[in-house]
Coordinates of C-alpha atoms in Angstrom, one line a residue:
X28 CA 151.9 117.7 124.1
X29 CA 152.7 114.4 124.7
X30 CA 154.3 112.6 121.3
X31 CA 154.1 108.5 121.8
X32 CA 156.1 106.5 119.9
X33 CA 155.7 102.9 118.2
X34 CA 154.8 100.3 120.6
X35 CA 156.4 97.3 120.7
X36 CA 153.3 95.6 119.3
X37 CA 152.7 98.0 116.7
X38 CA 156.3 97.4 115.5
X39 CA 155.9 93.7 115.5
X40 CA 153.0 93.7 113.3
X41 CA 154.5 96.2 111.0
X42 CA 157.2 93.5 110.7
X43 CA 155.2 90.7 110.2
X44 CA 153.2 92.3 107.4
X45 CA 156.6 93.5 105.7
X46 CA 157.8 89.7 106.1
X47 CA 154.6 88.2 104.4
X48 CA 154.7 91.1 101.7
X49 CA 158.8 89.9 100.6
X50 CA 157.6 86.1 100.6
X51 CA 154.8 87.1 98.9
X52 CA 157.1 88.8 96.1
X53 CA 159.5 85.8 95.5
X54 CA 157.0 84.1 93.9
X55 CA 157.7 86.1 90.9
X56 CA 154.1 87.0 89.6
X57 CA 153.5 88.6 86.8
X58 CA 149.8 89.6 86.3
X59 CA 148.3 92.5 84.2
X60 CA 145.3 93.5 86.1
X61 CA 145.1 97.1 84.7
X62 CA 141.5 97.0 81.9
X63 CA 138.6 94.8 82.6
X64 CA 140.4 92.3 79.9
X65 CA 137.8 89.4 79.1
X66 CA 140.1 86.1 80.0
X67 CA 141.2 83.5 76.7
X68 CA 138.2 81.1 78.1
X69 CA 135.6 83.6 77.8
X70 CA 136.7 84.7 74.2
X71 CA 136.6 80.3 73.5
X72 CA 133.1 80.7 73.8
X73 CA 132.6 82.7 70.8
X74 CA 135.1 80.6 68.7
X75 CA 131.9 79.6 66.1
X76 CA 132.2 83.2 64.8
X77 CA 134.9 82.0 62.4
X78 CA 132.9 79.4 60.4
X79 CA 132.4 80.3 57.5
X80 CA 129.3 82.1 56.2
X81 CA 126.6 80.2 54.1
X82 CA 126.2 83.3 52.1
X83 CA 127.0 86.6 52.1
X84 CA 123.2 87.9 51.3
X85 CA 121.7 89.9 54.3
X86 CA 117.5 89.5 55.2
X87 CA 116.7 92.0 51.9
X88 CA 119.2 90.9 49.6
X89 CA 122.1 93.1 50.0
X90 CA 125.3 91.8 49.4
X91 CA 127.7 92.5 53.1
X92 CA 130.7 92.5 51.2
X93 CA 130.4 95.9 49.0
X94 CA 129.1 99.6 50.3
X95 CA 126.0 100.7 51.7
X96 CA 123.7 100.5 54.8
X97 CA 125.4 103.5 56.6
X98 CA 123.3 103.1 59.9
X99 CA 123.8 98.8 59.8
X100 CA 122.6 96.0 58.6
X101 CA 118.7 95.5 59.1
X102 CA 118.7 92.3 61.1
X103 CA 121.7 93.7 63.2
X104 CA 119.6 96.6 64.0
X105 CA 116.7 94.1 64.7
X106 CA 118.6 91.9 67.1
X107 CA 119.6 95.3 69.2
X108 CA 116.4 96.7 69.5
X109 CA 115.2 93.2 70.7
X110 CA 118.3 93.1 73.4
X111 CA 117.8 97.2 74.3
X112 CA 114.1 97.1 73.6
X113 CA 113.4 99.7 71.3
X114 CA 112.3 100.1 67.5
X115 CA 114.8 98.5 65.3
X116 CA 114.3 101.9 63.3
X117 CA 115.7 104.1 66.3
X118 CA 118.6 101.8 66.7
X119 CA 122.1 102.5 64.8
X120 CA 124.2 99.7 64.3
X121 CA 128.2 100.6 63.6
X122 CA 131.8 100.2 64.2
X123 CA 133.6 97.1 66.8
X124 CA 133.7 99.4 70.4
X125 CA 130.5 101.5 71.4
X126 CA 133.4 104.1 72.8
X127 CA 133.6 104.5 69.2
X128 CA 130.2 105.7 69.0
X129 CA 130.8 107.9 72.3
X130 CA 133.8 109.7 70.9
X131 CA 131.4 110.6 67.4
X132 CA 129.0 111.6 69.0
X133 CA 130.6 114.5 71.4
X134 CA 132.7 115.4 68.3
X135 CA 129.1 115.6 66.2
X136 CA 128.0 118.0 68.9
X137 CA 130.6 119.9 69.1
X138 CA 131.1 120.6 65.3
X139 CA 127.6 121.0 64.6
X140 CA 125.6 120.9 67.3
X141 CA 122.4 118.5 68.0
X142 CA 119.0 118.1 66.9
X143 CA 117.8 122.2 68.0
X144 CA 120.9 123.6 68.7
X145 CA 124.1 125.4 67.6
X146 CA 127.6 123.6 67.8
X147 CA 129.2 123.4 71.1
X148 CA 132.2 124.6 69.9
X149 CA 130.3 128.0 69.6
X150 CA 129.3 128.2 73.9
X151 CA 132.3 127.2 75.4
X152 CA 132.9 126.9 78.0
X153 CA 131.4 123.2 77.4
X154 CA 131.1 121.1 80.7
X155 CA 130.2 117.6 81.5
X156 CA 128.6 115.9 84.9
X157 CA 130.9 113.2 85.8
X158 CA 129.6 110.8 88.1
X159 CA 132.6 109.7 90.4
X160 CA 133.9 107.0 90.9
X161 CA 133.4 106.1 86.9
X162 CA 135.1 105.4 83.8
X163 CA 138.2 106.9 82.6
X164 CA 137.6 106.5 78.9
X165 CA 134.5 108.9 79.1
X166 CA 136.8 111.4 80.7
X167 CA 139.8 110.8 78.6
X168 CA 137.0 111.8 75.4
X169 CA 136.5 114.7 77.6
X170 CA 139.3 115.6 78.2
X171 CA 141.0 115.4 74.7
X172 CA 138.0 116.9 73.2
X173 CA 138.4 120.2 76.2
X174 CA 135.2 119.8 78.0
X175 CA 135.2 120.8 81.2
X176 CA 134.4 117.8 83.7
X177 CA 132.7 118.3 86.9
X178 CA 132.5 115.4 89.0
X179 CA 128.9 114.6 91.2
X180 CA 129.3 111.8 94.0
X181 CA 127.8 108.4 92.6
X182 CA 126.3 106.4 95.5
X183 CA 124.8 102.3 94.8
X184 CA 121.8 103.5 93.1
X185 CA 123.0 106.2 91.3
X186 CA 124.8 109.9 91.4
X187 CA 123.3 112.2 93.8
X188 CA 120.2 113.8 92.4
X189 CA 120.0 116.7 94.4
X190 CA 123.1 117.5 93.3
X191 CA 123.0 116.9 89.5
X192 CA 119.5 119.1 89.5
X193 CA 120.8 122.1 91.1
X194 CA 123.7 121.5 88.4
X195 CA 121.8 121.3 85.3
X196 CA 119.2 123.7 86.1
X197 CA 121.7 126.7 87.1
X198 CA 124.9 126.1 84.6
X199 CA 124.0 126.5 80.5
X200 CA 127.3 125.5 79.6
X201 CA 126.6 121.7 81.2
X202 CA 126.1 119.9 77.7
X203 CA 125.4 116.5 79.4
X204 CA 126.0 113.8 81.7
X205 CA 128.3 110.5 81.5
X206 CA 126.3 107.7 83.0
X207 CA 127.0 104.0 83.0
X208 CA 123.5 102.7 84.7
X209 CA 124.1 99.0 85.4
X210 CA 127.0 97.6 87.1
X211 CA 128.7 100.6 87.3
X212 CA 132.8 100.5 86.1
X213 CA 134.1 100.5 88.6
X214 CA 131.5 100.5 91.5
X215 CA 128.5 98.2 90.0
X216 CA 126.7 100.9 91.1
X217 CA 122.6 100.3 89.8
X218 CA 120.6 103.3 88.8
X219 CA 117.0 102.9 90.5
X220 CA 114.3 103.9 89.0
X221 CA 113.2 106.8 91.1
X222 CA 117.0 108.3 89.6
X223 CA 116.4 107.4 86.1
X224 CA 113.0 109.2 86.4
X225 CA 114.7 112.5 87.9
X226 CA 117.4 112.3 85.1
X227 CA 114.8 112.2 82.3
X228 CA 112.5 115.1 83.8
X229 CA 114.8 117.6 85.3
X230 CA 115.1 121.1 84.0
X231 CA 118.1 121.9 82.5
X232 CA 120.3 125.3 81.7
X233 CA 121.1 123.7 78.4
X234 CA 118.4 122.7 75.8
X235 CA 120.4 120.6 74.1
X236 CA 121.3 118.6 77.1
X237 CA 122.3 115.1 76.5
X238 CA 122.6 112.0 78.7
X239 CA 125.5 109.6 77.2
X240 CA 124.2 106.6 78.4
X241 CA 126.3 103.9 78.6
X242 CA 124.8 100.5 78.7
X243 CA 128.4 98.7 78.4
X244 CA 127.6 95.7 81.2
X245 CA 123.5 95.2 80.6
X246 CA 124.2 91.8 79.7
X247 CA 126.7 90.7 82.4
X248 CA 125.2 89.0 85.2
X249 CA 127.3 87.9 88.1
X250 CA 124.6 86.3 90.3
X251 CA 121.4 84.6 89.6
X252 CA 119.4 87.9 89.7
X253 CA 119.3 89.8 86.5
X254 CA 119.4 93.2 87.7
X255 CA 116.4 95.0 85.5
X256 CA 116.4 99.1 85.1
X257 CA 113.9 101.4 83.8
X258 CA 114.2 102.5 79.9
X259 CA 115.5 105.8 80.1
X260 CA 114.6 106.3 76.6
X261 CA 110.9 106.0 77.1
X262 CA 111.2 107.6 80.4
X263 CA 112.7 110.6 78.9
X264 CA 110.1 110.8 76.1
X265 CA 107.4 110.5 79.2
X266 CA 108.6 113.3 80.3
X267 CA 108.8 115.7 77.3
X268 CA 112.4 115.1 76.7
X269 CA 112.7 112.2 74.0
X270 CA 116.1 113.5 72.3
X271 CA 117.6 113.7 75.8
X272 CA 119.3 110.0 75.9
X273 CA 121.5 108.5 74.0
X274 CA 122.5 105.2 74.5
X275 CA 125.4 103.0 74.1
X276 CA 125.8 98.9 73.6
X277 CA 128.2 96.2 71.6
X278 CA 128.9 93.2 72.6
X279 CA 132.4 93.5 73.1
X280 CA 132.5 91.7 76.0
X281 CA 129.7 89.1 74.6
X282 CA 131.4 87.9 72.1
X283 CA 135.0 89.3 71.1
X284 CA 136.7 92.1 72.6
X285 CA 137.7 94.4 70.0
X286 CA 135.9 92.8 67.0
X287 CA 132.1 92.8 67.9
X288 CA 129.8 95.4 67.0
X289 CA 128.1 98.6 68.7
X290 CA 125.3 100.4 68.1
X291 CA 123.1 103.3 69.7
X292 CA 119.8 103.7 70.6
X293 CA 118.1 106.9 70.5
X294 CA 115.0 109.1 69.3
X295 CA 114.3 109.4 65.5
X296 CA 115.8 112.6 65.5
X297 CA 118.5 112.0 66.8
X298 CA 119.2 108.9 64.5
X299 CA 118.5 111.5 61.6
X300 CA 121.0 113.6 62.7
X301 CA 123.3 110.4 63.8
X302 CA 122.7 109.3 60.0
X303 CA 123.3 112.7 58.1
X304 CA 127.1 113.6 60.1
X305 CA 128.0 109.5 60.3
X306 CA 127.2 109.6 56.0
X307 CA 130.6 111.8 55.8
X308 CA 132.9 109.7 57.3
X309 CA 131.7 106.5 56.1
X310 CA 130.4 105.0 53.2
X311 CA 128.9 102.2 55.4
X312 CA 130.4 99.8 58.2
X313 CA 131.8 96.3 58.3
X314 CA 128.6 94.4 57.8
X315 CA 130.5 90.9 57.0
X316 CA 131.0 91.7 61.1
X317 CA 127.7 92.1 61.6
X318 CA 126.5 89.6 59.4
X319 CA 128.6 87.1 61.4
X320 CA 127.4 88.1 64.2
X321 CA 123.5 87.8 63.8
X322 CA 123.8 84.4 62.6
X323 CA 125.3 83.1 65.3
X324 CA 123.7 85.2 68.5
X325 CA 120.6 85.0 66.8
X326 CA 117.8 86.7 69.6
X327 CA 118.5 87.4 73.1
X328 CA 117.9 83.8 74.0
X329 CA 121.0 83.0 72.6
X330 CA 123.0 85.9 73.8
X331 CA 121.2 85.0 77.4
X332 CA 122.7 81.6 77.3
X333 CA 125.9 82.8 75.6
X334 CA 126.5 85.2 79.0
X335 CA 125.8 82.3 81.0
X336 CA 128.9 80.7 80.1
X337 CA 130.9 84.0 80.6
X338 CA 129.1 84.1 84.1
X339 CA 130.2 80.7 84.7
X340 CA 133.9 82.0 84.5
X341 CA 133.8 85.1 85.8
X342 CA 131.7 85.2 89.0
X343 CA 134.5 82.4 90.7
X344 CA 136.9 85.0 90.5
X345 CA 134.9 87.8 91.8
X346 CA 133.9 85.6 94.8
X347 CA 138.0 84.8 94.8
X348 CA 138.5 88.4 95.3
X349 CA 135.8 88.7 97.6
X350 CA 137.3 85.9 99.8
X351 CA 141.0 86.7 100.1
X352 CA 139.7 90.5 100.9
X353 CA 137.0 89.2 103.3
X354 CA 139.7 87.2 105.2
X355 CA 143.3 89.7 105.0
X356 CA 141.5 93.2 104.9
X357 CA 138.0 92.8 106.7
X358 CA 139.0 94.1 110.1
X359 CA 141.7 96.7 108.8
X360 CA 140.0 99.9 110.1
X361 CA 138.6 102.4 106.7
X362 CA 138.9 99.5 104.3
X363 CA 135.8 99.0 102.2
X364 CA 135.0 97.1 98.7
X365 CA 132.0 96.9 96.8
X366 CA 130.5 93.6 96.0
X367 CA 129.0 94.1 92.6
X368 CA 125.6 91.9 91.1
X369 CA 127.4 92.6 87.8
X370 CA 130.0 93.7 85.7
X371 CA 133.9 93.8 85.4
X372 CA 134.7 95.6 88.7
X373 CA 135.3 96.1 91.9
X374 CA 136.0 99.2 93.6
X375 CA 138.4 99.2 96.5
X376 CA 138.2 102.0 99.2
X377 CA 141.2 102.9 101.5
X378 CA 141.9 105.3 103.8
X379 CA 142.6 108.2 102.7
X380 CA 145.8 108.4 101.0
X381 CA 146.6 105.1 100.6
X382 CA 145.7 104.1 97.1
X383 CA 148.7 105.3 94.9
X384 CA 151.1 103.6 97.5
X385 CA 149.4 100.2 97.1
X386 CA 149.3 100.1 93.4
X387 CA 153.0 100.8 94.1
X388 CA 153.1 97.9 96.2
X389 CA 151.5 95.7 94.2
X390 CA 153.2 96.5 91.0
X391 CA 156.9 95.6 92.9
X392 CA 155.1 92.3 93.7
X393 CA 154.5 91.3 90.1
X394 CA 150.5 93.0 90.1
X395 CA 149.9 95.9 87.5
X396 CA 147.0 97.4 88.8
X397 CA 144.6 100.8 86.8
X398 CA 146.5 103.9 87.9
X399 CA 145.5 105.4 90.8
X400 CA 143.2 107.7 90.2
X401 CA 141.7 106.7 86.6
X402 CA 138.1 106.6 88.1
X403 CA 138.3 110.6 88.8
X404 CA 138.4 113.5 85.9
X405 CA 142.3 114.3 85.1
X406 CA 143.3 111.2 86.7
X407 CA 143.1 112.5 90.1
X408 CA 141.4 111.0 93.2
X409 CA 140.9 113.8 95.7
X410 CA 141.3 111.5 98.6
X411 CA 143.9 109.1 97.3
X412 CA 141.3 106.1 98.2
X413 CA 139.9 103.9 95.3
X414 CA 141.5 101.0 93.5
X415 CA 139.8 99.3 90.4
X416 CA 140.1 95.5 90.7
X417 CA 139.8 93.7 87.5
X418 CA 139.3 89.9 88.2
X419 CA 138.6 88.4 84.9
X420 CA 141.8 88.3 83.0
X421 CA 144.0 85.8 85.4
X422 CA 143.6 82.5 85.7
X423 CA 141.4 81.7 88.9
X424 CA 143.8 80.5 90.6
X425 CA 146.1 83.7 89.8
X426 CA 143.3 86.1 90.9
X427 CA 143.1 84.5 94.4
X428 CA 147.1 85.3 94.5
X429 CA 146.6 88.7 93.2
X430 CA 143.8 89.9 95.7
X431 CA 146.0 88.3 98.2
X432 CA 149.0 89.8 97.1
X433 CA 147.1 93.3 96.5
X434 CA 145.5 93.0 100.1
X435 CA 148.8 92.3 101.7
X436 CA 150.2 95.9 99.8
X437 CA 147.4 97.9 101.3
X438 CA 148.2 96.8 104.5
X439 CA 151.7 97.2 104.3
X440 CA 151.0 100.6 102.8
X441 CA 149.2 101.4 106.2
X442 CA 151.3 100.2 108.5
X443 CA 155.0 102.1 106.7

């Protein structure tokens, strides 16, 4: 067989691209690009949450600075069933970070089962779908908690049903399902309707199935179409299932990363049993926090116009990205990104084997980048191919550098 080497073309473009790459790294960036980080401007916005508070009374008199009101205060729980549309009565409010809430519940499960059934602890194996590309912090839960993860293909409007069916109904030991429905991290995936339907309904193995639904970017708009979903929720109590979902919401990216509140939305059973396990390790939550926070975003008018300034930020770095990509990488043969309507991400495809080499790249030129592989189970990407891109910590004009600067590493990547 005939072996050809380099031509002389193919060399001088592997040059060039090496060149641009070293000027590139003399201009000594250093950018952390690694969690979907909202920037110093967008945490400004919510700057009125440290004025001080006429009172310290909630709606019914209770006073926010001693014990009590283990599932939150009421007007907290009010202000997320108005923003997740449900009954403020099947609606837990509790704790800064929703993954909080994530974490509880799986160890809940596991310990003592849910509403119907045994602990989990007590059918192991336990296993969890995970729809791929997606989140590492649901796996890491996984993971640390030793549940068996099983990834299913997740396509732009949702995992692959066919799949996930012949899944669920076959395997007993499949507990439930991570699912992030709206702006998927880090695809911006969008669950259609048709999929949410076909989630709520299908037979499963496992009666105590649970979907952990995670509703972290509902509110975060990049374009002028709000992207709307069906309410899993009712459609699972359509369909005969109404403890099957559980969801998931704070406004930690609404207000202050780290210091907003969470709360989950589920069926009255499931709040009971939330309720009864939650009452041992807590003698109530912060409810100064969420005091705070219901007097100043008020109904979801406010929050609506409150995101509205975080989209004003964010979406001229996400069309940055989309721009430097569009013009270095859009005729470089098996390189794809997604261009999300929402969200904190986007997902960068390479060719196959590509994507740990890049991150490499970039890191050398002053770009820390999510590990390769942290959207797959165990940290590991079968094909070596997807990049998370974070845009909304730099400044904008440090994320047009850093898509350049990534962009040129991929293709240096490819051509050494």
């Amino acid at each position: 067989m005939l072996v050809r080497g380099p031509t002389s073309e193919s060399t001088h473009m592997t040059q060039a691209v090496a060149e641009h790459y070293q000027a590139f790294k003399q201009r000594g960036l250093k950018l952390d690009m690694s969690r979907g980080k909202p920037a110093p401007e967008q945490l400004d916005l919510s700057d009125a949450l440290m004025g001080p508070l006429a009172s310290y009374a909630a709606d019914d008199g209770t006073d926010c600075r001693n014990y009590g009101l283990g599932v939150g205060l009421p007007e907290a729980r009010a202000l997320f069933g108005a923003l997740l549309g449900v009954p403020p009565a099947q609606v837990v409010v509790d704790s800064s970070a929703s993954l909080s809430l994530m974490h509880d519940v799986i160890v809940y499960a596991l310990l003592n089962g849910v509403p119907g059934g045994t602990p989990w602890v007590t059918q192991q194996p336990v296993s969890f779908l995970c729809p791929v590309p997606g989140y590492d912090r649901h796996f890491s839960i996984c993971e640390a908690r030793g549940i068996k993860m099983i990834s299913v293909p997740l396509g732009e409007d949702g995992p692959d049903m066919d799949l996930v069916e012949r899944l669920v109904a076959a395997d007993a030991s499949i507990k439930g399902m991570w699912c992030v429905p709206k702006y998927s991290n880090p695809s911006g995936a969008v669950y259609a309707d048709a999929v949410i339907a076909r989630l709520a309904q299908m037979p499963t193995a496992a009666p105590d199935f649970r979907l952990m639904w995670d509703d972290a970017y509902r509110f975060h708009h990049l374009g002028d179409n709000k992207t709307e979903i069906a309410d899993v929720l009712a459609a699972c109590a359509a369909a005969g299932n109404p403890d099957r979902a559980i969801v998931f919401a704070s406004t930690s990216k609404v207000s202050w990363a780290g210091s907003g509140i969470a709360a989950l939305a589920a069926s009255p059973a499931n709040i009971a049993w939330w309720t009864k396990h939650a009452g041992v390790r807590s003698i109530g939550p912060d409810k100064i926090n969420q005091l705070r926070h219901v007097r100043y975003l008020k109904d979801p008018a406010t929050v609506a116009a409150l995101m509205e300034g975080h989209r004003s930020l964010l979406a001229p770095k996400f069309d940055a990205v989309q721009q430097q990509f569009a013009e270095l990488l859009g005729d470089v043969p098996g390189v794809s990104w997604t261009r999300p309507a929402g969200g904190y991400f986007i997902d960068l495809v390479t060719p196959p084997g590509a994507a740990k080499r890049t991150i490499a790249l970039a890191k050398e030129a002053g770009i820390t980048l999510t590990p390769a592989g942290a959207a797959y189970p165990y940290g590991v990407d079968p094909e070596d191919s997807h990049i998370r891109i974070a845009p909304s910590y730099p400044s904008l004009s440090e994320i047009a550098l850093a898509a350049q600067g990534i962009a040129l590493s991929l293709k240096l990547a490819l051509a050494t």
